[in-house]
Protein backbone atom coordinates (compact mmCIF):
# COMPACT_ATOMS: atom_id res chain seq x y z
CA UNK A 1 0.00 0.00 0.00
CA UNK A 2 1.21 3.50 -0.82
CA UNK A 3 0.80 6.83 0.96
CA UNK A 4 1.63 8.81 -2.18
CA UNK A 5 -0.57 10.83 -4.47
CA UNK A 6 -1.19 10.37 -8.18
CA UNK A 7 -2.63 13.14 -10.35
CA UNK A 8 -4.54 11.90 -13.37
CA UNK A 9 -5.84 14.17 -16.11
CA UNK A 10 -8.89 12.88 -17.97
CA UNK A 11 -10.05 10.50 -15.24
CA UNK A 12 -13.69 10.51 -16.36
CA UNK A 13 -13.28 7.74 -18.93
CA UNK A 14 -11.01 5.16 -20.53
CA UNK A 15 -7.37 4.90 -19.42
CA UNK A 16 -7.70 7.67 -16.83
CA UNK A 17 -10.69 6.07 -15.13
CA UNK A 18 -9.14 2.58 -15.14
CA UNK A 19 -5.85 3.97 -13.79
CA UNK A 20 -7.63 5.86 -11.00
CA UNK A 21 -9.31 2.64 -9.88
CA UNK A 22 -6.04 0.67 -9.99
CA UNK A 23 -3.97 3.25 -8.08
CA UNK A 24 -6.78 3.50 -5.52
CA UNK A 25 -6.75 -0.30 -5.07
CA UNK A 26 -3.09 0.07 -4.11
CA UNK A 27 -3.77 2.78 -1.56
CA UNK A 28 -2.67 5.89 -3.46
CA UNK A 29 -4.43 9.18 -2.77
CA UNK A 30 -5.86 10.58 -5.96
CA UNK A 31 -6.26 13.91 -7.66
CA UNK A 32 -8.71 13.25 -10.45
CA UNK A 33 -9.48 15.83 -13.10
CA UNK A 34 -11.60 16.19 -16.22
CA UNK A 35 -14.36 18.37 -17.57
CA UNK A 36 -17.30 16.11 -16.61
CA UNK A 37 -17.73 16.83 -12.91
CA UNK A 38 -20.55 14.35 -12.29
CA UNK A 39 -18.36 11.49 -13.47
CA UNK A 40 -15.53 12.65 -11.23
CA UNK A 41 -17.90 12.80 -8.27
CA UNK A 42 -19.26 9.33 -9.04
CA UNK A 43 -15.71 7.97 -9.17
CA UNK A 44 -14.79 9.68 -5.92
CA UNK A 45 -17.89 8.16 -4.26
CA UNK A 46 -16.86 4.70 -5.45
CA UNK A 47 -13.29 4.88 -4.08
CA UNK A 48 -12.27 4.40 -0.47
CA UNK A 49 -8.95 6.32 -0.55
CA UNK A 50 -8.61 10.12 -0.17
CA UNK A 51 -9.71 11.71 -3.45
CA UNK A 52 -9.53 15.34 -4.55
CA UNK A 53 -11.72 16.06 -7.59
CA UNK A 54 -11.20 19.07 -9.80
CA UNK A 55 -13.29 20.00 -12.80
CA UNK A 56 -10.56 21.06 -15.17
CA UNK A 57 -10.09 21.78 -18.84
CA UNK A 58 -6.36 21.25 -19.41
CA UNK A 59 -6.39 23.80 -22.24
CA UNK A 60 -6.90 26.58 -19.69
CA UNK A 61 -3.43 27.37 -18.32
CA UNK A 62 -4.78 29.69 -15.64
CA UNK A 63 -7.23 27.05 -14.41
CA UNK A 64 -4.41 24.48 -14.28
CA UNK A 65 -2.26 26.87 -12.29
CA UNK A 66 -5.11 27.75 -9.90
CA UNK A 67 -5.91 24.05 -9.40
CA UNK A 68 -2.37 23.26 -8.32
CA UNK A 69 -2.05 26.36 -6.12
CA UNK A 70 -5.29 25.42 -4.36
CA UNK A 71 -4.38 21.79 -3.67
CA UNK A 72 -5.01 20.86 -0.04
CA UNK A 73 -1.78 20.19 1.85
CA UNK A 74 -2.31 16.42 2.04
CA UNK A 75 -2.50 16.20 -1.79
CA UNK A 76 0.66 18.16 -2.52
CA UNK A 77 3.03 15.20 -2.28
CA UNK A 78 2.53 14.14 -5.87
CA UNK A 79 4.63 11.16 -6.88
CA UNK A 80 2.94 10.26 -10.15
CA UNK A 81 1.56 12.51 -12.88
CA UNK A 82 -0.45 10.71 -15.55
CA UNK A 83 -0.80 13.15 -18.45
CA UNK A 84 -3.67 11.31 -20.05
CA UNK A 85 -6.30 13.89 -21.15
CA UNK A 86 -6.45 13.94 -24.90
CA UNK A 87 -8.50 13.27 -27.97
CA UNK A 88 -8.67 12.74 -31.69
CA UNK A 89 -11.31 14.49 -33.78
CA UNK A 90 -12.07 13.18 -37.24
CA UNK A 91 -10.44 10.41 -39.25
CA UNK A 92 -11.00 11.62 -42.80
CA UNK A 93 -8.42 13.11 -45.15
CA UNK A 94 -6.67 16.31 -44.15
CA UNK A 95 -8.44 18.42 -46.75
CA UNK A 96 -11.81 17.50 -45.30
CA UNK A 97 -10.83 18.16 -41.68
CA UNK A 98 -12.11 21.19 -39.83
CA UNK A 99 -9.51 23.70 -38.73
CA UNK A 100 -11.37 24.02 -35.44
CA UNK A 101 -10.86 20.28 -34.80
CA UNK A 102 -7.17 20.61 -35.56
CA UNK A 103 -6.87 23.48 -33.11
CA UNK A 104 -8.79 21.53 -30.45
CA UNK A 105 -6.40 18.57 -30.76
CA UNK A 106 -3.33 20.79 -30.54
CA UNK A 107 -4.79 22.81 -27.66
CA UNK A 108 -5.63 19.64 -25.71
CA UNK A 109 -2.93 17.11 -26.59
CA UNK A 110 -0.03 19.55 -26.84
CA UNK A 111 -0.81 22.79 -25.00
CA UNK A 112 -2.91 21.10 -22.30
CA UNK A 113 -0.22 18.53 -21.54
CA UNK A 114 2.41 21.28 -21.45
CA UNK A 115 0.24 23.42 -19.14
CA UNK A 116 -0.06 20.60 -16.60
CA UNK A 117 3.56 19.48 -16.83
CA UNK A 118 4.99 22.98 -16.46
CA UNK A 119 2.93 23.68 -13.36
CA UNK A 120 3.64 20.31 -11.74
CA UNK A 121 7.39 20.16 -12.31
CA UNK A 122 8.37 22.15 -9.18
CA UNK A 123 6.22 19.88 -6.97
CA UNK A 124 7.45 16.69 -8.62
CA UNK A 125 11.06 17.79 -8.20
CA UNK A 126 10.53 18.01 -4.44
CA UNK A 127 9.98 14.25 -4.34
CA UNK A 128 12.88 11.82 -3.97
CA UNK A 129 11.21 9.67 -6.64
CA UNK A 130 8.51 10.72 -9.09
CA UNK A 131 7.11 9.71 -12.47
CA UNK A 132 5.56 11.59 -15.35
CA UNK A 133 3.68 9.18 -17.60
CA UNK A 134 2.61 10.81 -20.83
CA UNK A 135 -0.03 9.26 -23.07
CA UNK A 136 1.31 9.44 -26.59
CA UNK A 137 0.17 6.84 -29.15
CA UNK A 138 1.35 4.52 -31.88
CA UNK A 139 0.21 7.44 -34.03
CA UNK A 140 3.30 9.28 -32.75
CA UNK A 141 5.54 6.74 -34.46
CA UNK A 142 3.62 5.48 -37.47
CA UNK A 143 1.84 7.49 -40.14
CA UNK A 144 -1.59 6.44 -41.31
CA UNK A 145 -4.29 8.16 -43.37
CA UNK A 146 -6.52 10.43 -41.34
CA UNK A 147 -4.02 10.79 -38.49
CA UNK A 148 -2.57 14.14 -39.65
CA UNK A 149 -2.82 16.52 -36.67
CA UNK A 150 -3.66 13.80 -34.13
CA UNK A 151 -0.48 11.85 -34.96
CA UNK A 152 1.48 15.10 -35.09
CA UNK A 153 0.28 16.08 -31.64
CA UNK A 154 1.26 12.67 -30.24
CA UNK A 155 4.70 12.87 -31.89
CA UNK A 156 5.11 16.08 -29.89
CA UNK A 157 4.22 14.16 -26.71
CA UNK A 158 6.84 11.47 -27.41
CA UNK A 159 9.62 13.89 -28.24
CA UNK A 160 8.70 16.24 -25.38
CA UNK A 161 8.95 13.24 -23.05
CA UNK A 162 12.45 12.39 -24.29
CA UNK A 163 13.56 16.02 -24.08
CA UNK A 164 12.17 16.37 -20.56
CA UNK A 165 14.25 13.36 -19.54
CA UNK A 166 17.39 15.17 -20.64
CA UNK A 167 16.61 18.06 -18.31
CA UNK A 168 15.33 15.93 -15.43
CA UNK A 169 18.08 13.34 -15.38
CA UNK A 170 19.53 13.13 -11.87
CA UNK A 171 16.53 14.82 -10.24
CA UNK A 172 14.59 11.68 -9.36
CA UNK A 173 11.79 12.57 -11.76
CA UNK A 174 11.38 9.89 -14.41
CA UNK A 175 9.53 10.40 -17.69
CA UNK A 176 7.81 7.85 -19.90
CA UNK A 177 6.10 8.11 -23.24
CA UNK A 178 3.39 5.44 -23.38
CA UNK A 179 2.34 4.69 -26.93
CA UNK A 180 -0.73 2.44 -27.18
CA UNK A 181 -2.46 1.22 -30.29
CA UNK A 182 -6.13 0.40 -30.61
CA UNK A 183 -7.90 0.32 -27.26
CA UNK A 184 -11.66 0.37 -26.80
CA UNK A 185 -12.62 3.40 -24.72
CA UNK A 186 -14.69 6.47 -25.58
CA UNK A 187 -11.78 7.53 -27.80
CA UNK A 188 -13.45 6.55 -31.10
CA UNK A 189 -16.86 7.77 -30.00
CA UNK A 190 -15.24 11.19 -29.54
CA UNK A 191 -13.26 10.87 -32.77
CA UNK A 192 -16.42 10.00 -34.73
CA UNK A 193 -18.38 12.81 -33.04
CA UNK A 194 -20.76 10.60 -31.08
CA UNK A 195 -21.42 7.99 -33.81
CA UNK A 196 -21.62 4.84 -31.67
CA UNK A 197 -22.12 2.60 -34.70
CA UNK A 198 -18.89 3.76 -36.33
CA UNK A 199 -17.03 3.33 -33.08
CA UNK A 200 -18.43 -0.19 -32.54
CA UNK A 201 -17.57 -1.17 -36.13
CA UNK A 202 -13.96 -0.13 -35.66
CA UNK A 203 -13.45 -2.52 -32.76
CA UNK A 204 -15.75 -5.31 -34.00
CA UNK A 205 -13.98 -8.68 -34.07
CA UNK A 206 -10.58 -7.19 -33.20
CA UNK A 207 -10.20 -8.07 -29.53
CA UNK A 208 -8.70 -4.62 -28.87
CA UNK A 209 -6.72 -3.51 -25.85
CA UNK A 210 -8.85 -2.69 -22.83
CA UNK A 211 -8.42 0.37 -20.59
CA UNK A 212 -7.46 -1.96 -17.74
CA UNK A 213 -4.54 -3.28 -19.86
CA UNK A 214 -3.18 0.25 -20.17
CA UNK A 215 -3.83 0.99 -16.50
CA UNK A 216 -1.75 -2.10 -15.60
CA UNK A 217 1.13 -0.76 -17.71
CA UNK A 218 0.86 2.74 -16.23
CA UNK A 219 0.87 1.28 -12.73
CA UNK A 220 3.84 -0.97 -13.53
CA UNK A 221 5.83 2.01 -14.85
CA UNK A 222 5.11 3.94 -11.65
CA UNK A 223 6.28 1.00 -9.51
CA UNK A 224 9.80 0.84 -11.01
CA UNK A 225 12.59 1.46 -8.50
CA UNK A 226 14.28 4.90 -8.64
CA UNK A 227 17.25 3.71 -10.72
CA UNK A 228 15.01 2.66 -13.64
CA UNK A 229 13.44 4.97 -16.21
CA UNK A 230 11.10 3.36 -18.71
CA UNK A 231 11.70 5.68 -21.68
CA UNK A 232 8.87 4.49 -23.87
CA UNK A 233 6.50 1.61 -24.36
CA UNK A 234 4.65 0.93 -27.56
CA UNK A 235 1.83 -1.57 -27.20
CA UNK A 236 -0.78 -2.87 -29.63
CA UNK A 237 -3.43 -5.55 -29.49
CA UNK A 238 -2.18 -8.75 -31.12
CA UNK A 239 -4.73 -8.15 -33.86
CA UNK A 240 -3.10 -4.88 -34.97
CA UNK A 241 0.12 -4.33 -36.96
CA UNK A 242 1.66 -2.00 -39.52
CA UNK A 243 0.70 -1.94 -43.16
CA UNK A 244 2.68 -1.42 -46.36
CA UNK A 245 3.72 1.92 -47.85
CA UNK A 246 1.22 3.18 -50.38
CA UNK A 247 2.32 3.72 -53.95
CA UNK A 248 0.12 5.52 -56.45
CA UNK A 249 0.70 4.41 -60.06
CA UNK A 250 -0.43 6.44 -63.03
P1 LIG B 1 -11.42 8.60 -23.61
O1 LIG B 1 -12.14 9.43 -24.60
O2 LIG B 1 -12.13 7.42 -23.05
O3 LIG B 1 -10.89 9.51 -22.41
C1 LIG B 1 -10.31 10.76 -22.66
C2 LIG B 1 -10.21 11.55 -21.38
O4 LIG B 1 -9.60 12.81 -21.69
C3 LIG B 1 -11.57 11.83 -20.77
O5 LIG B 1 -11.51 11.60 -19.38
C4 LIG B 1 -11.81 13.31 -21.05
O6 LIG B 1 -12.49 13.91 -19.96
C5 LIG B 1 -10.36 13.83 -21.07
N1 LIG B 1 -10.26 15.09 -21.81
C6 LIG B 1 -10.43 15.31 -23.12
N2 LIG B 1 -10.29 16.62 -23.40
C7 LIG B 1 -10.01 17.23 -22.22
C8 LIG B 1 -9.77 18.57 -21.84
N3 LIG B 1 -9.77 19.58 -22.72
N4 LIG B 1 -9.51 18.85 -20.53
C9 LIG B 1 -9.50 17.85 -19.63
N5 LIG B 1 -9.74 16.57 -19.91
C10 LIG B 1 -10.00 16.27 -21.20
O7 LIG B 1 -10.09 8.14 -24.35
P2 LIG B 1 -8.85 7.23 -23.89
O8 LIG B 1 -8.94 6.84 -22.48
O9 LIG B 1 -8.70 6.16 -24.90
O10 LIG B 1 -7.67 8.24 -24.13
C11 LIG B 1 -6.80 8.71 -23.14
C12 LIG B 1 -5.52 9.18 -23.78
O11 LIG B 1 -4.90 8.08 -24.46
C13 LIG B 1 -5.70 10.25 -24.85
O12 LIG B 1 -4.63 11.16 -24.74
C14 LIG B 1 -5.63 9.48 -26.16
O13 LIG B 1 -5.19 10.28 -27.22
C15 LIG B 1 -4.63 8.41 -25.80
N6 LIG B 1 -4.66 7.20 -26.60
C16 LIG B 1 -5.82 6.46 -26.78
C17 LIG B 1 -5.78 5.31 -27.52
C18 LIG B 1 -7.00 4.48 -27.79
O14 LIG B 1 -7.01 3.69 -28.76
N7 LIG B 1 -8.05 4.56 -26.98
C19 LIG B 1 -4.53 4.78 -28.07
C20 LIG B 1 -3.40 5.64 -27.84
C21 LIG B 1 -3.46 6.77 -27.11
P3 LIG B 1 -13.67 14.99 -20.10
O15 LIG B 1 -14.33 14.77 -21.42
O16 LIG B 1 -14.54 14.70 -18.92
O17 LIG B 1 -12.96 16.28 -19.99
C1 LIG C 1 -5.06 6.08 -30.78
C2 LIG C 1 -4.55 4.89 -31.49
O1 LIG C 1 -4.32 3.77 -33.75
O2 LIG C 1 -6.29 5.18 -33.38
O3 LIG C 1 -4.02 6.90 -30.41
O4 LIG C 1 -4.13 6.20 -33.68
S1 LIG C 1 -4.83 5.03 -33.16
CSV table of N, CA, C and O and ligand atoms in Angstrom, one decimal, residues 10-16 34-36 56-59 84-87 108 135-137 150 154 180-183 185-187 190 203, ligand 1:
chain,number,residue,atom,x,y,z
A,10,UNK,N,-8.0,13.7,-17.2
A,10,UNK,CA,-8.9,12.9,-18.0
A,10,UNK,C,-9.3,11.6,-17.3
A,10,UNK,O,-9.2,10.5,-17.8
A,11,UNK,N,-9.7,11.7,-16.0
A,11,UNK,CA,-10.0,10.5,-15.2
A,11,UNK,C,-11.5,10.1,-15.4
A,11,UNK,O,-12.0,9.3,-14.6
A,12,UNK,N,-12.2,10.8,-16.3
A,12,UNK,CA,-13.7,10.5,-16.4
A,12,UNK,C,-14.0,9.3,-17.3
A,12,UNK,O,-15.2,8.9,-17.4
A,13,UNK,N,-13.0,8.8,-17.9
A,13,UNK,CA,-13.3,7.7,-18.9
A,13,UNK,C,-12.0,7.0,-19.3
A,13,UNK,O,-10.9,7.4,-18.9
A,14,UNK,N,-12.1,5.8,-19.9
A,14,UNK,CA,-11.0,5.2,-20.5
A,14,UNK,C,-9.8,4.9,-19.6
A,14,UNK,O,-9.9,4.4,-18.5
A,15,UNK,N,-8.6,5.2,-20.1
A,15,UNK,CA,-7.4,4.9,-19.4
A,15,UNK,C,-7.3,5.6,-18.1
A,15,UNK,O,-6.8,5.1,-17.1
A,16,UNK,N,-7.8,6.9,-18.1
A,16,UNK,CA,-7.7,7.7,-16.8
A,16,UNK,C,-8.6,7.1,-15.7
A,16,UNK,O,-8.1,6.9,-14.6
A,34,UNK,N,-10.9,16.4,-14.9
A,34,UNK,CA,-11.6,16.2,-16.2
A,34,UNK,C,-12.7,17.2,-16.3
A,34,UNK,O,-12.9,18.0,-15.3
A,35,UNK,N,-13.3,17.3,-17.4
A,35,UNK,CA,-14.4,18.4,-17.6
A,35,UNK,C,-15.7,17.9,-17.0
A,35,UNK,O,-16.5,18.7,-16.6
A,36,UNK,N,-16.0,16.6,-17.0
A,36,UNK,CA,-17.3,16.1,-16.6
A,36,UNK,C,-17.3,15.8,-15.1
A,36,UNK,O,-17.0,14.7,-14.6
A,56,UNK,N,-11.7,20.3,-14.6
A,56,UNK,CA,-10.6,21.1,-15.2
A,56,UNK,C,-10.5,20.8,-16.7
A,56,UNK,O,-10.5,19.7,-17.1
A,57,UNK,N,-10.4,21.9,-17.4
A,57,UNK,CA,-10.1,21.8,-18.8
A,57,UNK,C,-8.6,22.1,-19.0
A,57,UNK,O,-8.1,23.2,-18.7
A,58,UNK,N,-7.8,21.1,-19.4
A,58,UNK,CA,-6.4,21.2,-19.4
A,58,UNK,C,-5.9,22.3,-20.4
A,58,UNK,O,-4.8,22.8,-20.3
A,59,UNK,N,-6.8,22.7,-21.3
A,59,UNK,CA,-6.4,23.8,-22.2
A,59,UNK,C,-6.3,25.2,-21.6
A,59,UNK,O,-5.6,26.1,-22.1
A,84,UNK,N,-2.9,12.2,-19.2
A,84,UNK,CA,-3.7,11.3,-20.1
A,84,UNK,C,-4.7,12.0,-20.9
A,84,UNK,O,-5.1,11.6,-22.0
A,85,UNK,N,-5.2,13.2,-20.4
A,85,UNK,CA,-6.3,13.9,-21.1
A,85,UNK,C,-5.9,14.1,-22.6
A,85,UNK,O,-4.8,14.6,-22.9
A,86,UNK,N,-6.8,13.7,-23.5
A,86,UNK,CA,-6.5,13.9,-24.9
A,86,UNK,C,-7.6,13.4,-25.8
A,86,UNK,O,-8.5,12.8,-25.3
A,87,UNK,N,-7.4,13.7,-27.1
A,87,UNK,CA,-8.5,13.3,-28.0
A,87,UNK,C,-8.1,13.4,-29.4
A,87,UNK,O,-7.1,14.1,-29.7
A,108,UNK,N,-5.5,20.6,-26.8
A,108,UNK,CA,-5.6,19.6,-25.7
A,108,UNK,C,-4.4,18.8,-25.6
A,108,UNK,O,-3.8,18.7,-24.5
A,135,UNK,N,0.7,10.1,-22.1
A,135,UNK,CA,0.0,9.3,-23.1
A,135,UNK,C,0.2,9.8,-24.5
A,135,UNK,O,-0.4,10.8,-24.9
A,136,UNK,N,1.1,9.1,-25.2
A,136,UNK,CA,1.3,9.4,-26.6
A,136,UNK,C,0.4,8.4,-27.3
A,136,UNK,O,-0.7,8.2,-27.0
A,137,UNK,N,1.0,7.8,-28.3
A,137,UNK,CA,0.2,6.8,-29.1
A,137,UNK,C,1.1,6.2,-30.2
A,137,UNK,O,2.1,6.7,-30.5
A,150,UNK,N,-3.7,14.7,-35.3
A,150,UNK,CA,-3.7,13.8,-34.1
A,150,UNK,C,-2.3,13.2,-34.0
A,150,UNK,O,-1.6,13.3,-32.9
A,154,UNK,N,0.7,13.7,-31.1
A,154,UNK,CA,1.3,12.7,-30.2
A,154,UNK,C,2.8,12.5,-30.5
A,154,UNK,O,3.5,12.1,-29.5
A,180,UNK,N,0.2,3.6,-26.9
A,180,UNK,CA,-0.7,2.4,-27.2
A,180,UNK,C,-1.3,2.5,-28.6
A,180,UNK,O,-1.4,3.6,-29.2
A,181,UNK,N,-1.7,1.3,-29.1
A,181,UNK,CA,-2.5,1.2,-30.3
A,181,UNK,C,-3.9,1.1,-29.9
A,181,UNK,O,-4.4,1.7,-28.9
A,182,UNK,N,-4.7,0.4,-30.7
A,182,UNK,CA,-6.1,0.4,-30.6
A,182,UNK,C,-6.7,-0.1,-29.3
A,182,UNK,O,-6.5,-1.3,-28.9
A,183,UNK,N,-7.3,0.7,-28.6
A,183,UNK,CA,-7.9,0.3,-27.3
A,183,UNK,C,-9.3,0.8,-27.2
A,183,UNK,O,-9.6,2.0,-27.5
A,185,UNK,N,-12.2,2.5,-25.8
A,185,UNK,CA,-12.6,3.4,-24.7
A,185,UNK,C,-13.7,4.3,-25.4
A,185,UNK,O,-14.3,3.9,-26.4
A,186,UNK,N,-13.8,5.5,-24.9
A,186,UNK,CA,-14.7,6.5,-25.6
A,186,UNK,C,-13.9,7.2,-26.7
A,186,UNK,O,-14.5,8.1,-27.3
A,187,UNK,N,-12.7,6.8,-26.8
A,187,UNK,CA,-11.8,7.5,-27.8
A,187,UNK,C,-12.4,7.7,-29.2
A,187,UNK,O,-12.5,8.7,-29.8
A,190,UNK,N,-15.6,9.8,-29.5
A,190,UNK,CA,-15.2,11.2,-29.5
A,190,UNK,C,-14.7,11.5,-30.9
A,190,UNK,O,-15.1,12.5,-31.6
A,203,UNK,N,-14.0,-1.5,-33.7
A,203,UNK,CA,-13.5,-2.5,-32.8
A,203,UNK,C,-14.0,-3.9,-33.0
A,203,UNK,O,-13.4,-4.9,-32.5
B,1,LIG,P1,-11.4,8.6,-23.6
B,1,LIG,O1,-12.1,9.4,-24.6
B,1,LIG,O2,-12.1,7.4,-23.0
B,1,LIG,O3,-10.9,9.5,-22.4
B,1,LIG,C1,-10.3,10.8,-22.7
B,1,LIG,C2,-10.2,11.5,-21.4
B,1,LIG,O4,-9.6,12.8,-21.7
B,1,LIG,C3,-11.6,11.8,-20.8
B,1,LIG,O5,-11.5,11.6,-19.4
B,1,LIG,C4,-11.8,13.3,-21.0
B,1,LIG,O6,-12.5,13.9,-20.0
B,1,LIG,C5,-10.4,13.8,-21.1
B,1,LIG,N1,-10.3,15.1,-21.8
B,1,LIG,C6,-10.4,15.3,-23.1
B,1,LIG,N2,-10.3,16.6,-23.4
B,1,LIG,C7,-10.0,17.2,-22.2
B,1,LIG,C8,-9.8,18.6,-21.8
B,1,LIG,N3,-9.8,19.6,-22.7
B,1,LIG,N4,-9.5,18.8,-20.5
B,1,LIG,C9,-9.5,17.8,-19.6
B,1,LIG,N5,-9.7,16.6,-19.9
B,1,LIG,C10,-10.0,16.3,-21.2
B,1,LIG,O7,-10.1,8.1,-24.4
B,1,LIG,P2,-8.8,7.2,-23.9
B,1,LIG,O8,-8.9,6.8,-22.5
B,1,LIG,O9,-8.7,6.2,-24.9
B,1,LIG,O10,-7.7,8.2,-24.1
B,1,LIG,C11,-6.8,8.7,-23.1
B,1,LIG,C12,-5.5,9.2,-23.8
B,1,LIG,O11,-4.9,8.1,-24.5
B,1,LIG,C13,-5.7,10.2,-24.8
B,1,LIG,O12,-4.6,11.2,-24.7
B,1,LIG,C14,-5.6,9.5,-26.2
B,1,LIG,O13,-5.2,10.3,-27.2
B,1,LIG,C15,-4.6,8.4,-25.8
B,1,LIG,N6,-4.7,7.2,-26.6
B,1,LIG,C16,-5.8,6.5,-26.8
B,1,LIG,C17,-5.8,5.3,-27.5
B,1,LIG,C18,-7.0,4.5,-27.8
B,1,LIG,O14,-7.0,3.7,-28.8
B,1,LIG,N7,-8.0,4.6,-27.0
B,1,LIG,C19,-4.5,4.8,-28.1
B,1,LIG,C20,-3.4,5.6,-27.8
B,1,LIG,C21,-3.5,6.8,-27.1
B,1,LIG,P3,-13.7,15.0,-20.1
B,1,LIG,O15,-14.3,14.8,-21.4
B,1,LIG,O16,-14.5,14.7,-18.9
B,1,LIG,O17,-13.0,16.3,-20.0
